[in-house]
Short mmCIF file of C-alpha atoms in Angstrom, two decimals:
data_model
loop_
_atom_site.label_atom_id
_atom_site.label_comp_id
_atom_site.label_asym_id
_atom_site.label_seq_id
_atom_site.Cartn_x
_atom_site.Cartn_y
_atom_site.Cartn_z
CA MET E 23 8.94 38.72 24.33
CA GLY E 24 11.62 39.30 21.69
CA LYS E 25 11.06 40.44 18.12
CA ASP E 26 11.60 36.95 16.71
CA GLU E 27 9.10 35.47 19.11
CA LYS E 28 6.55 38.16 18.20
CA ARG E 29 7.05 37.45 14.51
CA MET E 30 6.61 33.74 15.08
CA ALA E 31 3.46 34.37 17.12
CA GLU E 32 2.05 36.67 14.40
CA TRP E 33 2.92 34.14 11.69
CA ALA E 34 1.25 31.33 13.66
CA ALA E 35 -1.86 33.43 14.23
CA ASN E 36 -2.02 34.41 10.57
CA PHE E 37 -1.51 30.80 9.48
CA SER E 38 -4.23 29.63 11.86
CA ASP E 39 -6.62 32.28 10.55
CA LEU E 40 -5.97 31.31 6.91
CA PHE E 41 -6.38 27.62 7.75
CA TYR E 42 -9.72 28.29 9.44
CA LYS E 43 -11.03 30.43 6.57
CA CYS E 44 -10.00 27.91 3.89
CA PHE E 45 -10.80 24.56 5.47
CA ILE E 46 -12.93 24.89 8.60
CA ARG E 47 -15.38 27.69 7.80
CA GLU E 48 -18.50 26.36 6.05
CA ASP E 49 -17.04 22.84 6.34
CA ARG E 50 -14.89 23.37 3.25
CA TYR E 51 -12.63 20.49 4.26
CA LYS E 52 -15.48 18.18 3.25
CA LEU E 53 -14.93 19.25 -0.36
CA LEU E 54 -11.36 17.96 -0.15
CA LEU E 55 -12.47 14.71 1.49
CA SER E 56 -15.01 14.18 -1.25
CA GLY E 57 -12.34 15.06 -3.83
CA ILE E 58 -10.01 12.41 -2.42
CA GLY E 59 -12.73 9.81 -2.92
CA VAL E 60 -13.28 10.89 -6.52
CA THR E 61 -9.55 10.83 -7.29
CA ILE E 62 -9.13 7.36 -5.80
CA LYS E 63 -12.18 5.95 -7.62
CA VAL E 64 -11.15 7.35 -10.99
CA SER E 65 -7.52 6.23 -10.58
CA LEU E 66 -8.32 2.67 -9.49
CA LEU E 67 -10.81 2.02 -12.29
CA ALA E 68 -8.53 3.73 -14.82
CA ILE E 69 -5.51 1.57 -13.96
CA VAL E 70 -7.60 -1.61 -14.26
CA ILE E 71 -8.88 -0.51 -17.67
CA GLY E 72 -5.38 0.59 -18.67
CA ILE E 73 -3.84 -2.78 -17.76
CA LEU E 74 -6.51 -4.69 -19.69
CA ILE E 75 -6.16 -2.48 -22.77
CA GLY E 76 -2.38 -2.49 -22.43
CA MET E 77 -2.21 -6.28 -22.45
CA VAL E 78 -4.42 -6.49 -25.53
CA ILE E 79 -2.43 -3.84 -27.41
CA ALA E 80 0.88 -5.41 -26.37
CA THR E 81 -0.37 -8.73 -27.78
CA CYS E 82 -1.27 -6.96 -31.01
CA ASN E 83 2.16 -5.32 -31.22
CA LEU E 84 3.87 -8.67 -30.68
CA SER E 85 1.64 -10.53 -33.12
CA LYS E 86 2.96 -11.91 -36.38
CA LYS E 87 -0.16 -10.65 -38.17
CA LYS E 88 0.38 -7.31 -39.89
CA LEU E 89 -3.19 -6.11 -39.30
CA LEU E 90 -2.93 -6.59 -35.54
CA ARG E 91 0.47 -4.88 -35.45
CA PHE E 92 -0.97 -2.02 -37.49
CA ILE E 93 -3.92 -1.60 -35.10
CA GLY E 94 -1.66 -1.71 -32.05
CA GLY E 95 0.82 0.71 -33.59
CA VAL E 96 -1.85 3.24 -34.59
CA TYR E 97 -3.49 3.12 -31.16
CA THR E 98 -0.20 3.60 -29.33
CA ASP E 99 0.94 6.36 -31.68
CA VAL E 100 -2.31 8.35 -31.52
CA ILE E 101 -2.80 8.09 -27.76
CA ARG E 102 0.81 8.91 -26.91
CA GLY E 103 0.85 11.75 -29.45
CA THR E 104 -2.16 13.69 -28.14
CA PRO E 105 -2.70 15.45 -24.77
CA SER E 106 -4.61 13.51 -22.13
CA VAL E 107 -6.88 16.51 -21.46
CA THR E 108 -7.91 16.54 -25.13
CA GLN E 109 -8.63 12.81 -25.01
CA LEU E 110 -10.70 13.31 -21.84
CA MET E 111 -12.82 16.01 -23.45
CA ILE E 112 -13.33 14.05 -26.69
CA ILE E 113 -14.41 10.93 -24.81
CA TYR E 114 -16.66 12.86 -22.42
CA PHE E 115 -18.23 15.47 -24.72
CA VAL E 116 -18.26 13.49 -27.99
CA ILE E 117 -18.08 9.71 -27.61
CA PHE E 118 -20.04 9.38 -24.34
CA ALA E 119 -22.09 12.56 -24.73
CA THR E 120 -25.41 10.66 -24.88
CA VAL E 121 -24.44 7.65 -22.76
CA PRO E 122 -26.08 7.62 -19.28
CA LEU E 123 -22.95 6.91 -17.24
CA ASP E 124 -21.64 8.66 -14.15
CA LYS E 125 -19.06 11.34 -14.82
CA TRP E 126 -16.35 9.59 -12.84
CA ILE E 127 -16.79 6.35 -14.81
CA ILE E 128 -16.44 8.18 -18.13
CA ALA E 129 -13.38 9.99 -16.80
CA ALA E 130 -11.90 6.66 -15.65
CA ILE E 131 -12.49 5.20 -19.12
CA ALA E 132 -10.72 8.17 -20.69
CA PHE E 133 -7.70 7.83 -18.40
CA GLY E 134 -7.74 4.07 -18.87
CA VAL E 135 -7.59 4.48 -22.64
CA ASN E 136 -4.69 6.89 -22.22
CA SER E 137 -2.86 4.67 -19.75
CA GLY E 138 -3.38 1.61 -21.96
CA ALA E 139 -0.97 2.96 -24.57
CA TYR E 140 1.82 3.33 -22.01
CA VAL E 141 1.05 0.05 -20.28
CA SER E 142 1.18 -1.74 -23.64
CA GLU E 143 4.78 -0.62 -24.14
CA ILE E 144 5.66 -1.65 -20.59
CA VAL E 145 4.13 -5.10 -21.10
CA ARG E 146 5.71 -5.50 -24.53
CA ALA E 147 9.15 -4.64 -23.16
CA GLY E 148 8.64 -7.01 -20.24
CA ILE E 149 7.70 -9.91 -22.48
CA LEU E 150 10.60 -9.26 -24.83
CA SER E 151 12.96 -9.23 -21.83
CA ILE E 152 12.24 -12.93 -21.23
CA ASP E 153 14.75 -15.21 -22.94
CA LYS E 154 13.39 -16.97 -26.03
CA GLY E 155 14.63 -20.23 -24.55
CA GLN E 156 11.75 -20.07 -22.06
CA THR E 157 9.23 -20.08 -24.91
CA GLU E 158 11.05 -22.86 -26.72
CA ALA E 159 11.18 -24.93 -23.52
CA GLY E 160 7.44 -24.52 -23.04
CA ARG E 161 6.65 -25.53 -26.59
CA SER E 162 8.98 -28.54 -26.35
CA LEU E 163 6.98 -29.72 -23.34
CA GLY E 164 3.86 -29.81 -25.48
CA LEU E 165 2.31 -26.53 -24.31
CA SER E 166 0.41 -24.42 -26.81
CA ALA E 167 1.51 -20.87 -27.62
CA PHE E 168 -1.17 -19.47 -25.30
CA GLN E 169 -0.26 -21.84 -22.47
CA THR E 170 3.43 -21.05 -22.86
CA MET E 171 2.72 -17.34 -22.76
CA SER E 172 0.29 -17.45 -19.81
CA ARG E 173 2.11 -20.03 -17.66
CA ILE E 174 5.77 -19.36 -18.34
CA VAL E 175 6.46 -16.02 -20.02
CA VAL E 176 3.88 -13.71 -18.41
CA PRO E 177 4.56 -14.74 -14.76
CA GLN E 178 8.25 -13.94 -15.25
CA ALA E 179 7.49 -10.73 -17.15
CA VAL E 180 5.19 -9.47 -14.40
CA LYS E 181 8.09 -9.30 -11.95
CA ASN E 182 10.12 -7.29 -14.47
CA ILE E 183 7.37 -4.82 -15.34
CA PHE E 184 5.91 -4.38 -11.83
CA PRO E 185 8.05 -1.31 -10.92
CA ALA E 186 7.15 0.37 -14.22
CA LEU E 187 3.44 -0.37 -13.68
CA CYS E 188 3.68 1.13 -10.19
CA ASN E 189 5.20 4.27 -11.67
CA GLU E 190 2.41 4.43 -14.26
CA PHE E 191 -0.20 4.21 -11.48
CA ILE E 192 1.48 7.06 -9.61
CA VAL E 193 1.60 9.21 -12.74
CA LEU E 194 -2.05 8.38 -13.40
CA ILE E 195 -3.13 9.67 -9.99
CA LYS E 196 -1.49 13.01 -10.71
CA GLU E 197 -2.95 13.15 -14.22
CA THR E 198 -6.49 12.86 -12.83
CA ALA E 199 -6.10 16.44 -11.58
CA ILE E 200 -7.60 17.54 -14.92
CA VAL E 201 -11.00 15.88 -14.37
CA GLY E 202 -12.31 19.28 -13.33
CA TYR E 203 -12.60 20.02 -17.07
CA VAL E 204 -15.65 17.73 -17.16
CA GLY E 205 -17.16 19.02 -13.92
CA LEU E 206 -15.86 16.45 -11.45
CA MET E 207 -15.00 17.69 -7.95
CA ASP E 208 -11.67 15.97 -7.39
CA ILE E 209 -8.87 17.14 -5.09
CA GLN E 210 -7.59 19.83 -7.46
CA LYS E 211 -11.07 21.10 -8.31
CA ALA E 212 -11.97 21.26 -4.61
CA GLY E 213 -8.84 23.33 -4.00
CA ASP E 214 -9.76 25.66 -6.87
CA PHE E 215 -13.29 26.05 -5.47
CA ILE E 216 -11.92 26.99 -2.04
CA LYS E 217 -9.50 29.43 -3.66
CA SER E 218 -12.34 31.10 -5.56
CA ALA E 219 -14.59 31.27 -2.49
CA THR E 220 -11.98 32.72 -0.14
CA PHE E 221 -9.78 34.68 -2.58
CA ILE E 222 -6.82 33.00 -0.88
CA ALA E 223 -4.45 31.10 -3.14
CA PHE E 224 -1.65 29.92 -0.86
CA MET E 225 -3.49 27.68 1.58
CA PRO E 226 -5.76 25.78 -0.86
CA LEU E 227 -2.91 25.14 -3.30
CA ILE E 228 -0.53 23.98 -0.57
CA GLY E 229 -3.32 21.86 0.89
CA THR E 230 -4.00 20.07 -2.39
CA ALA E 231 -0.27 19.55 -2.94
CA VAL E 232 0.09 18.01 0.53
CA ILE E 233 -2.88 15.69 -0.05
CA TYR E 234 -1.50 14.47 -3.37
CA TYR E 235 1.92 13.96 -1.80
CA VAL E 236 0.52 11.94 1.10
CA LEU E 237 -1.63 9.77 -1.20
CA ILE E 238 1.28 9.03 -3.51
CA LYS E 239 3.67 8.44 -0.59
CA ILE E 240 1.31 5.88 0.96
CA LEU E 241 0.83 4.19 -2.41
CA THR E 242 4.59 4.16 -3.05
CA LEU E 243 5.31 2.52 0.30
CA ALA E 244 2.58 -0.07 -0.19
CA LEU E 245 3.73 -0.97 -3.71
CA ARG E 246 7.33 -1.14 -2.52
CA GLN E 247 6.34 -3.78 0.02
CA VAL E 248 4.63 -5.79 -2.72
CA GLU E 249 7.75 -5.52 -4.87
CA ILE E 250 9.96 -6.71 -2.00
CA ARG E 251 7.74 -9.75 -1.52
CA LEU E 252 7.92 -10.53 -5.23
CA ARG E 253 11.71 -10.38 -5.08
CA LYS E 254 11.79 -12.65 -2.06
CA ALA E 255 9.51 -15.15 -3.80
CA ASP E 256 11.75 -14.99 -6.88
CA ALA E 257 14.86 -15.62 -4.75
CA ARG E 258 13.35 -18.81 -3.40
#
């Protein structure tokens, strides 16, 4: 056996030993599996909350009423101007400190509030991208402002803003890596726990990075298929 082959064999043995210590011994891989579930739950609920808040704030920002524009502007400015980890801790330790809700739900609310500010700008830009003639055509047909917006403008805007919303969802998944600050065992926190228990940094960190990459890759491919279908439907 040559020197290169010996080195490869030693490297493989060392890698296998590190893998066993970090993920197999004491069933530590179950921490990562549980963390994946937490990350997915928080992200899904957060994006739903973010879209709902974003649509409301976008409506405020597009309103002709100064008070609504002021409220929407302040919300967007404050949320976008402060760190998401600070918002998470304020919502968890201050606003919901005495509310009997599960940790992951409170975390999802915090991320949803944060995401809402960015979604509102995405929605606002999407609505403004629709030609004013579409609104005028709807009103000339006897539709109310709400009907024109919901039946004509929004369906067209959705196709324009879908890629940006997909990107926001992907960013949101990565941002949830800070939920460990409020004691949630997500993917990142599970990796940190394994690192602390084994005193090995390389394998847990690489493992968490690979898991995040795979999750986001799967999500990206799935959303891309949805986008392709929307384009096909638009072409018809």
